[in-house]
Amino acid sequence: MQAKADNRNQFVDIMRGIAMLLVVLGHSMTGCTVDSQRSFLFNIIWSLQMPLFILISGYVTKYSRPISDGKGLWKYVKRRTVAYMLPWAVWSFVVRGIIFGENGFLNVKHLLWNMDSGYWFLATIWTISMIFGIASFIAERLGKESVLKKQIVLLGCYLAGMVLLVGVGAILGLSFFAIKLTLYYMPFYYAGFLYGQFDDRMKESEIGKKIIDSVVAICFVVWLFVILRFSLYEMSDGGFAIILRAATSLAGCIAVCGLCRGIFSSKMGTSCMGRRALVGSVSHALSASQLDQVGQSADSVQSSRAKHGSGQLLDYGGTYCDGNSDDKPKCRDEIYINRKEKVSEFFLWAGKQSLEIYMMHGLLLNIFKSSVAIQFSSIEGYLLTAGNFALTIGLCAVVIRLLNQNFVLKKVLNIR
């Protein structure tokens, strides 16, 4: 957990945004078309969406402060409960139940034993975070003198929490409070936490980077090999199927995170005739006054060429290039960078607003739902799904913006 918004790990938010958009796309497919679960696209989405969310949630524990005393544990429990269970209660009972009149969300017993009909993810992530927080507290108290001992105690307590959940599920049923789903996703949370502990150290050395690249490549091949041959969603809940699904999803999440890190973290240098490019290319070598002179020279060159017609000036993304020169490829690189930044900003927005999108997208979905059953694997099905997805995301953005204008609604509905 980051202390300040400015210190947020933007790549983590981007990955969270990708996961959230996959959730909306998957629900768009199943909500407005039929037989979409049998498609290869849905197989990809289902193998990644929630496992990626849980994995990221475990990873960001690296930013949390150690829980070393009872006061810290109480603050942790209170903060996580307010963050997860308050939105669950408000959106389930007040929004879905009272305002939208969905009776199932006012029946507490039905809701507790059928969490997957509503906001089960919040119940699951709350339960996992409670077990992990208590395990961290015990490990911090018992393993102070040894990092290895601390990790062993933490893992032991975490596994004990899973056993406790199995016991509760045996008595009340695995459907109670999404215990079945919680048990399935707990290994993903721990895997994210474990990677977060060694991530920075691995990147510090060339050998570590090569190991990461190798693991990402292997995971990508394994993930692709399995999803091309098995429909993970339609597999039974037998032991082999559960292990195969979990292993495939974990491999897919590792592959996607590794590949996307290369896409969204890479930097490209450009050199165009515009003032911005000239100033940027010499900013480390010249003083502020010299930078102004360089910028003014660039502006005068552009004005002179435009005035005397000595070559056509082309505008590429706000930076001018001489149409008769060899600068156009460089400027196209800048266009590519600008577009990539816009895509990154979109995913970043979806990541920062992932909770809000998760809570409200179900209410906005199926806007284009047809009274006639439309097969997903058809032109009509593709267009319907794409239109519903785009409209849902757009309406989520509008609603979030509107709710942000009112302090009371913003607080009650947990809008950030």
mmCIF file with all atom_site columns, C-alpha atoms in Angstrom, residues 19 48-59 120-121 124-125 128 158 185-190 192-193:
data_model
loop_
_atom_site.group_PDB
_atom_site.id
_atom_site.type_symbol
_atom_site.label_atom_id
_atom_site.label_alt_id
_atom_site.label_comp_id
_atom_site.label_asym_id
_atom_site.label_entity_id
_atom_site.label_seq_id
_atom_site.pdbx_PDB_ins_code
_atom_site.Cartn_x
_atom_site.Cartn_y
_atom_site.Cartn_z
_atom_site.occupancy
_atom_site.B_iso_or_equiv
_atom_site.pdbx_formal_charge
_atom_site.auth_seq_id
_atom_site.auth_comp_id
_atom_site.auth_asym_id
_atom_site.auth_atom_id
_atom_site.pdbx_PDB_model_num
ATOM 1  C CA . ALA A 1 19  ? -7.497  -7.122  -15.595 1.00 0.00 ? 19  ALA A CA 1
ATOM 2  C CA . LEU A 1 48  ? -6.414  -14.219 -16.684 1.00 0.00 ? 48  LEU A CA 1
ATOM 3  C CA . GLN A 1 49  ? -8.977  -11.763 -15.321 1.00 0.00 ? 49  GLN A CA 1
ATOM 4  C CA . MET A 1 50  ? -9.445  -12.642 -11.627 1.00 0.00 ? 50  MET A CA 1
ATOM 5  C CA . PRO A 1 51  ? -6.137  -14.511 -11.138 1.00 0.00 ? 51  PRO A CA 1
ATOM 6  C CA . LEU A 1 52  ? -4.348  -11.379 -12.363 1.00 0.00 ? 52  LEU A CA 1
ATOM 7  C CA . PHE A 1 53  ? -6.279  -9.213  -9.896  1.00 0.00 ? 53  PHE A CA 1
ATOM 8  C CA . ILE A 1 54  ? -5.435  -11.490 -6.971  1.00 0.00 ? 54  ILE A CA 1
ATOM 9  C CA . LEU A 1 55  ? -1.802  -11.813 -8.030  1.00 0.00 ? 55  LEU A CA 1
ATOM 10 C CA . ILE A 1 56  ? -1.427  -8.025  -8.152  1.00 0.00 ? 56  ILE A CA 1
ATOM 11 C CA . SER A 1 57  ? -3.105  -7.694  -4.738  1.00 0.00 ? 57  SER A CA 1
ATOM 12 C CA . GLY A 1 58  ? -0.489  -10.019 -3.282  1.00 0.00 ? 58  GLY A CA 1
ATOM 13 C CA . TYR A 1 59  ? 2.333   -8.206  -5.062  1.00 0.00 ? 59  TYR A CA 1
ATOM 14 C CA . TRP A 1 120 ? -17.850 -12.033 -4.408  1.00 0.00 ? 120 TRP A CA 1
ATOM 15 C CA . PHE A 1 121 ? -14.405 -10.645 -5.229  1.00 0.00 ? 121 PHE A CA 1
ATOM 16 C CA . THR A 1 124 ? -12.679 -13.123 -1.217  1.00 0.00 ? 124 THR A CA 1
ATOM 17 C CA . ILE A 1 125 ? -9.989  -10.456 -1.162  1.00 0.00 ? 125 ILE A CA 1
ATOM 18 C CA . ILE A 1 128 ? -7.457  -13.502 2.035   1.00 0.00 ? 128 ILE A CA 1
ATOM 19 C CA . TYR A 1 158 ? -1.194  -18.863 5.730   1.00 0.00 ? 158 TYR A CA 1
ATOM 20 C CA . TYR A 1 185 ? -7.319  -17.829 -5.341  1.00 0.00 ? 185 TYR A CA 1
ATOM 21 C CA . MET A 1 186 ? -5.244  -17.882 -2.145  1.00 0.00 ? 186 MET A CA 1
ATOM 22 C CA . PRO A 1 187 ? -2.189  -19.429 -3.894  1.00 0.00 ? 187 PRO A CA 1
ATOM 23 C CA . PHE A 1 188 ? -2.256  -16.591 -6.451  1.00 0.00 ? 188 PHE A CA 1
ATOM 24 C CA . TYR A 1 189 ? -2.153  -13.994 -3.663  1.00 0.00 ? 189 TYR A CA 1
ATOM 25 C CA . TYR A 1 190 ? 0.808   -15.696 -2.011  1.00 0.00 ? 190 TYR A CA 1
ATOM 26 C CA . GLY A 1 192 ? 2.217   -12.314 -5.923  1.00 0.00 ? 192 GLY A CA 1
ATOM 27 C CA . PHE A 1 193 ? 3.536   -11.590 -2.436  1.00 0.00 ? 193 PHE A CA 1
#
